[in-house]
Coordinates of N, CA, C and O in Angstrom, one line a residue:
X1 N 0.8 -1.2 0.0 CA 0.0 0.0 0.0 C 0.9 1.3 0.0 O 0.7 2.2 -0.7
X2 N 1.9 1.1 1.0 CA 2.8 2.5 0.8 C 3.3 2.4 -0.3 O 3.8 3.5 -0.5
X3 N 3.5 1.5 -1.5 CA 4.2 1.4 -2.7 C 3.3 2.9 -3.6 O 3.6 3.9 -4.2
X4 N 1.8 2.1 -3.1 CA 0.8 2.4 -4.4 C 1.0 4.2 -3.9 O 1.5 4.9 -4.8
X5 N 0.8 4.5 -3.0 CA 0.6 6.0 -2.5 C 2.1 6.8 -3.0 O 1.9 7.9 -3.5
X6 N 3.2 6.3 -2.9 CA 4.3 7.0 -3.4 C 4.2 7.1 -5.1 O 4.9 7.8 -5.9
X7 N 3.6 6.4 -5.3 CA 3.3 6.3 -7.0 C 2.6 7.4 -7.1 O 2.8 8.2 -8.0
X8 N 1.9 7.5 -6.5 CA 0.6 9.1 -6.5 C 1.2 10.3 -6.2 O 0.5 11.4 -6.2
X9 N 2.2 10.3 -6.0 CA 2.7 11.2 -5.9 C 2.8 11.8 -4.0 O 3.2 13.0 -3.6
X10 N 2.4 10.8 -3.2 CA 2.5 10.9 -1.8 C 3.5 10.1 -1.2 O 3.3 8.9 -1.5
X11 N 4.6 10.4 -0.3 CA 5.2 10.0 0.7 C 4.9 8.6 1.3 O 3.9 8.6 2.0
X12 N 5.3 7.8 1.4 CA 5.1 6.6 2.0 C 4.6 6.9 3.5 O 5.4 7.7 4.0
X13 N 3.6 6.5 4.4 CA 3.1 6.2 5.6 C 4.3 6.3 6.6 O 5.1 5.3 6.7
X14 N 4.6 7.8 7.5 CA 5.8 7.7 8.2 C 6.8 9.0 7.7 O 7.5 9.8 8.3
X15 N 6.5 9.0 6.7 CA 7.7 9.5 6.1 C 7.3 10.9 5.5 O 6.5 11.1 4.6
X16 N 8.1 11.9 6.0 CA 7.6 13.3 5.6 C 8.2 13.6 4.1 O 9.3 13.5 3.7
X17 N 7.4 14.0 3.5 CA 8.1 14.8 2.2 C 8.2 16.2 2.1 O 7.2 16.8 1.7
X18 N 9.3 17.0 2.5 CA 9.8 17.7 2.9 C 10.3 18.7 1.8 O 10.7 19.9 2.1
X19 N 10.2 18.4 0.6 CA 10.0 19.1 -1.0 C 9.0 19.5 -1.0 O 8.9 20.7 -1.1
X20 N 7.8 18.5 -0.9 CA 6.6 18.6 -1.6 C 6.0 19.6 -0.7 O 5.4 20.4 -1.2
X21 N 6.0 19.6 0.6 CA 5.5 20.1 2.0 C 6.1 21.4 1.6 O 5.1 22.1 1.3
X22 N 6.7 21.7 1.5 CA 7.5 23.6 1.0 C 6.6 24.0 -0.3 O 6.0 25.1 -0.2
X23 N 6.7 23.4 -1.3 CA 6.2 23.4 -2.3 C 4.9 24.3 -2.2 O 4.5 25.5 -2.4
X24 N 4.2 23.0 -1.5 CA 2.5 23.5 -1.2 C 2.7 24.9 -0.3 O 2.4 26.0 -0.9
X25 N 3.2 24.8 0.8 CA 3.1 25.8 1.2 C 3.9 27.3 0.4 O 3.3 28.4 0.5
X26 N 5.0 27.2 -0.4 CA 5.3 28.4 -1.0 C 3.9 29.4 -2.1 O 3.5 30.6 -2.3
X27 N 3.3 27.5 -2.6 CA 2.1 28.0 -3.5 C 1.2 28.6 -3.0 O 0.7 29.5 -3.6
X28 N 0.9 28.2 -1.9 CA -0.4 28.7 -0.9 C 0.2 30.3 -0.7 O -0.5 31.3 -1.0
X29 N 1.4 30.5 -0.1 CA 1.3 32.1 0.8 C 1.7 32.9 -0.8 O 2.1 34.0 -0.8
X30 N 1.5 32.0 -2.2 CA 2.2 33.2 -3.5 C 0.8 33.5 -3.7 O 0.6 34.6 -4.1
X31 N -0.2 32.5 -3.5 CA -1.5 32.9 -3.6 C -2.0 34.1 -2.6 O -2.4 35.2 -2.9
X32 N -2.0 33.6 -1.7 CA -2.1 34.5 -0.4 C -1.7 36.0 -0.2 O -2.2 36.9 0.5
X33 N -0.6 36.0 -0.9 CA 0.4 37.7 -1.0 C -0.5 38.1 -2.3 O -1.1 39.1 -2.2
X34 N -0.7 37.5 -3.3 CA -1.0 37.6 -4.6 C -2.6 38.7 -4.5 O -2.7 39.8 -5.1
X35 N -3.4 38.1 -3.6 CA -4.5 39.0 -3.3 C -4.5 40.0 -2.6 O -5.5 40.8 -2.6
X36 N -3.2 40.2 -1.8 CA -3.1 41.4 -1.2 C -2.7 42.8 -1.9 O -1.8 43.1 -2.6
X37 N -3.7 43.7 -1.4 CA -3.6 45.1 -2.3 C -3.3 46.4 -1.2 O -4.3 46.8 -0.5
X38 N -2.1 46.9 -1.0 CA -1.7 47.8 -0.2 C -2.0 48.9 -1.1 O -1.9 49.1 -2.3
X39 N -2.7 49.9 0.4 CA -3.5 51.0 0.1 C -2.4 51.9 -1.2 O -1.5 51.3 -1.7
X40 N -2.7 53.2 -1.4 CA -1.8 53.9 -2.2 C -1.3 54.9 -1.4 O -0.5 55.5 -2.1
X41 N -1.5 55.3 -0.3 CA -0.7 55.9 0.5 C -0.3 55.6 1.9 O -0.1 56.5 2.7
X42 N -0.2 54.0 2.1 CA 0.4 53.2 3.1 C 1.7 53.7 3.8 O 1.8 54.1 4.9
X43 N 2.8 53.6 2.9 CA 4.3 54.1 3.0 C 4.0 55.2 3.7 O 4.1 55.2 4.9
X44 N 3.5 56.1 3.0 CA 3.4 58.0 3.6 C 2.4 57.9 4.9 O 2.8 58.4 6.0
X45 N 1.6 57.4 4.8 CA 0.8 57.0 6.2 C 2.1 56.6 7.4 O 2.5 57.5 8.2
X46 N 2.6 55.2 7.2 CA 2.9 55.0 8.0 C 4.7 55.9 8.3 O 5.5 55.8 9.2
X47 N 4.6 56.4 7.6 CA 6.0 57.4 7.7 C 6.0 58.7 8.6 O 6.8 59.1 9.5
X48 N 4.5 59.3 8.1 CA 3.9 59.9 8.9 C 4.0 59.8 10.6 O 4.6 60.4 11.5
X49 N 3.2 58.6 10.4 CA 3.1 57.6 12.4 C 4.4 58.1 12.9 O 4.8 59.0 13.6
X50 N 5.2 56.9 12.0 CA 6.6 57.3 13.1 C 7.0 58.1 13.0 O 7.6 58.4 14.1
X51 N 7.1 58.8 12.4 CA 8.1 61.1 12.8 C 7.2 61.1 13.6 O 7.6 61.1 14.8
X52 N 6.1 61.2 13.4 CA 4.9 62.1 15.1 C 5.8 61.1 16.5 O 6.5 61.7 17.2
X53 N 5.6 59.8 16.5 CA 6.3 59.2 17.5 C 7.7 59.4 18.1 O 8.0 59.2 19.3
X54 N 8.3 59.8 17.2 CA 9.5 60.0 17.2 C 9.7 61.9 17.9 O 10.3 62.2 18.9
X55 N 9.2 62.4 17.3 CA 9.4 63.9 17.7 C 8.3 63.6 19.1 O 8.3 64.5 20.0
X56 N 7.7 62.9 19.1 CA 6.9 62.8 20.6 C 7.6 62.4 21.4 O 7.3 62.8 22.5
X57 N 8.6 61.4 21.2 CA 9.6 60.9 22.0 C 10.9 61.5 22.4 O 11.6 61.2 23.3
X58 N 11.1 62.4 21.7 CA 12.0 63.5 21.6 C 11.4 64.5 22.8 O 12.0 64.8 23.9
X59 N 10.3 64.9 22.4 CA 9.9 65.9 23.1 C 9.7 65.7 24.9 O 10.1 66.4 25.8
X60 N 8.9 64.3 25.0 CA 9.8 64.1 26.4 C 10.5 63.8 26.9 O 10.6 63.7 28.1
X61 N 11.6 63.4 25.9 CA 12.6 63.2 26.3 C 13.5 64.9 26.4 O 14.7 65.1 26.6
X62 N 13.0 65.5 26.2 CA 13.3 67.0 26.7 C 13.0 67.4 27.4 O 13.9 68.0 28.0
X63 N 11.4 67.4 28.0 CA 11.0 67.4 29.2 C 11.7 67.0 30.4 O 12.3 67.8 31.0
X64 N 11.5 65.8 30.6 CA 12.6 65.0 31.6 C 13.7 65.7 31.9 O 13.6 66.1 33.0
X65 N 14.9 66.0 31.2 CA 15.9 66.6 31.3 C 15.9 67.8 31.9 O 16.7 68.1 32.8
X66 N 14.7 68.5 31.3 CA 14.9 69.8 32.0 C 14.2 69.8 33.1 O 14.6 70.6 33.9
X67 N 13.5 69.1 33.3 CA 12.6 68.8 34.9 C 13.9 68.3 36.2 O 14.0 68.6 37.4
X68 N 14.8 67.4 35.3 CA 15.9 66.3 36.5 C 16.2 67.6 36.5 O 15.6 68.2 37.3
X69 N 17.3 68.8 35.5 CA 17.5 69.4 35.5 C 17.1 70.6 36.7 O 18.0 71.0 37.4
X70 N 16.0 71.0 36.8 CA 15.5 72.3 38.0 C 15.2 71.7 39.0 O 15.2 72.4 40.1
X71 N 14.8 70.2 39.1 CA 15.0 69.8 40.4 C 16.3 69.7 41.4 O 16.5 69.8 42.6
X72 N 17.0 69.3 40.3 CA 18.6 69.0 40.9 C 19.3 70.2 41.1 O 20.4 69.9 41.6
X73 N 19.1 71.7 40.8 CA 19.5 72.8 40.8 C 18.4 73.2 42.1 O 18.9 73.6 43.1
X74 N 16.8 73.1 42.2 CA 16.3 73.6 43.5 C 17.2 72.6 44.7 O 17.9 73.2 45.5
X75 N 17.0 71.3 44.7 CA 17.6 71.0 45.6 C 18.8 71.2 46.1 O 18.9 71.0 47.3
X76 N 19.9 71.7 45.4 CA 21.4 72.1 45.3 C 20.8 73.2 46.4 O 21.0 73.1 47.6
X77 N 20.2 74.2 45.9 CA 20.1 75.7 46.3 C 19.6 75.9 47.6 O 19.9 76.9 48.2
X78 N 18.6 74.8 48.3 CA 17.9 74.6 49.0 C 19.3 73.7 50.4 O 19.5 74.2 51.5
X79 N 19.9 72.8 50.0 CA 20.8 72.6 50.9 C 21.9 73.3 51.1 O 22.5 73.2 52.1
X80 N 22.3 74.3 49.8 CA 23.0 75.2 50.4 C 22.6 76.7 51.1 O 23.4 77.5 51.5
X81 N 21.2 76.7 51.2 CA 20.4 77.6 52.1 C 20.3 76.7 53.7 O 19.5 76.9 54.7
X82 N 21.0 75.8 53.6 CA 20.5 75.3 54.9 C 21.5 75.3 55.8 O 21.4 74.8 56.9
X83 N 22.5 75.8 55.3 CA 23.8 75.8 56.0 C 23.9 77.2 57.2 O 23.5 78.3 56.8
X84 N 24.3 77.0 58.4 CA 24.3 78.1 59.0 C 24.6 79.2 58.8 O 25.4 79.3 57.8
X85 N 24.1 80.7 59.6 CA 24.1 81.9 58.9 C 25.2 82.2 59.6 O 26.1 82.8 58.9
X86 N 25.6 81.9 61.1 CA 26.7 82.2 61.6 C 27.7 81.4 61.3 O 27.8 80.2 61.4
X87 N 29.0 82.5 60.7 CA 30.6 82.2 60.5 C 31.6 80.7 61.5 O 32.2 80.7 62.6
X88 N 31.4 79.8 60.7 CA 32.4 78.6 61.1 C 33.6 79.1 61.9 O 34.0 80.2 62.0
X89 N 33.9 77.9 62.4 CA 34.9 78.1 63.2 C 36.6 78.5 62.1 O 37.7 79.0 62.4
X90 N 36.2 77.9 61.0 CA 37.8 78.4 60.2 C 37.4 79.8 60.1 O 38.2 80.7 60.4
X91 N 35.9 80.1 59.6 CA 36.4 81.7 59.3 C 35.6 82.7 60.3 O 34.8 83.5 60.0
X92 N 36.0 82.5 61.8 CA 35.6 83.3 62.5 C 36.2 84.4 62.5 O 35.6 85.4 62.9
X93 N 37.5 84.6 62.2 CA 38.3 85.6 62.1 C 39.0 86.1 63.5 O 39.7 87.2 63.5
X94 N 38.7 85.1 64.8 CA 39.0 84.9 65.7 C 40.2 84.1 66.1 O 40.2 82.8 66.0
X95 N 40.9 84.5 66.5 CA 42.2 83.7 67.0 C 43.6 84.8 66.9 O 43.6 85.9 66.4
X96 N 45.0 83.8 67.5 CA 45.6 84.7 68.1 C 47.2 84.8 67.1 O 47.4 83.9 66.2
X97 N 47.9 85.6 67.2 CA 49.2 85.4 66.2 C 50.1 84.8 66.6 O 50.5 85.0 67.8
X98 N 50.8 84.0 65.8 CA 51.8 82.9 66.0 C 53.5 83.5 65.4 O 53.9 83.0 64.4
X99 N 54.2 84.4 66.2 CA 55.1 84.6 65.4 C 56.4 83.2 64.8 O 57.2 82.5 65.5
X100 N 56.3 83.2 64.0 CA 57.3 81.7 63.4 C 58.7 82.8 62.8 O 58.6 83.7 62.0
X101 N 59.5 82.5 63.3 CA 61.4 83.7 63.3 C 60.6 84.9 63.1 O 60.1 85.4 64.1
X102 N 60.6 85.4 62.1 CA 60.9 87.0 61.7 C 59.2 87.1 61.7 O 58.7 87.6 62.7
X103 N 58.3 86.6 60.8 CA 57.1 86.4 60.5 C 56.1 86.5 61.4 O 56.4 86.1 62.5
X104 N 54.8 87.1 61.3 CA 53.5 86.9 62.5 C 52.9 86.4 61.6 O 52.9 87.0 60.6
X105 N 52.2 85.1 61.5 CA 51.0 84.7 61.3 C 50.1 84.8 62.0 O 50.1 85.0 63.2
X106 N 49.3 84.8 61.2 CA 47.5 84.9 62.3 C 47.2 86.4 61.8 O 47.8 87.1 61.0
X107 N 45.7 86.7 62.6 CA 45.1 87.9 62.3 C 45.5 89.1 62.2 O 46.3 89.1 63.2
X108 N 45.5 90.0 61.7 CA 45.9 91.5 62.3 C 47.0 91.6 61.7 O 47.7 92.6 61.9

C-alpha cells in the first residue's frame, strides 16, 4: 500500500516529504500575498506615524531633562540655604598670632 501511495505522488506512511511540503506551502502564501492590495498611500501613512512618534519621544525626552534638571539645581540651592548663617569656626576671624622667626601669622 505505501508502494501504491508514493506512486501518487505521496510520501510513504511515516515519512515526511519535505520538497513537496514547502512546495505546497510556498504555492499557498504566492497565492495569499498575490491577493493582497496595499493601500496607495500606506508608505506615507505609516511614515507619517513614526516622525509624530519619534518627535513625541523626543519631546519628552526633553521634558525630563529639563525637569531632573531644576529639580537638581532647587535641591542644590535649597541645601545650600540650609547651611548656618553664623561664620564657622575656620572663618571666624578669631584667634591669636603665631610669630614663626621674623614672620606673624595669624590675624591683624
Amino acid at each position: 500500500m505505501d508502494r501504491v501511495e508514493h506512486e501518487r505522488g505521496r510520501a510513504p506512511r511515516g515519512v515526511v516529504d519535505v520538497g513537496r511540503t514547502e512546495r505546497e506551502l510556498r504555492e499557498a502564501l504566492e497565492r495569499l500575498a498575490g491577493g493582497v492590495q496595499a493601500a496607495p498611500d500606506a508608505y506615507r501613512t505609516a511614515r507619517g506615524e513614526w516622525l509624530r512618534r519619534e518627535r513625541r519621544r523626543r519631546l519628552v525626552l526633553a521634558v525630563l531633562i529639563a525637569v531632573v534638571f531644576t529639580l537638581a539645581t532647587l535641591i542644590g540651592l535649597w541645601v545650600l540655604n540650609q547651611a548656618p548663617a553664623d561664620p564657622g569656626v575656620i572663618f571666624s576671624g578669631a584667634g591669636r598670632t603665631v610669630a614663626v622667626g621674623e614672620v606673624a601669622v595669624g590675624p591683624g
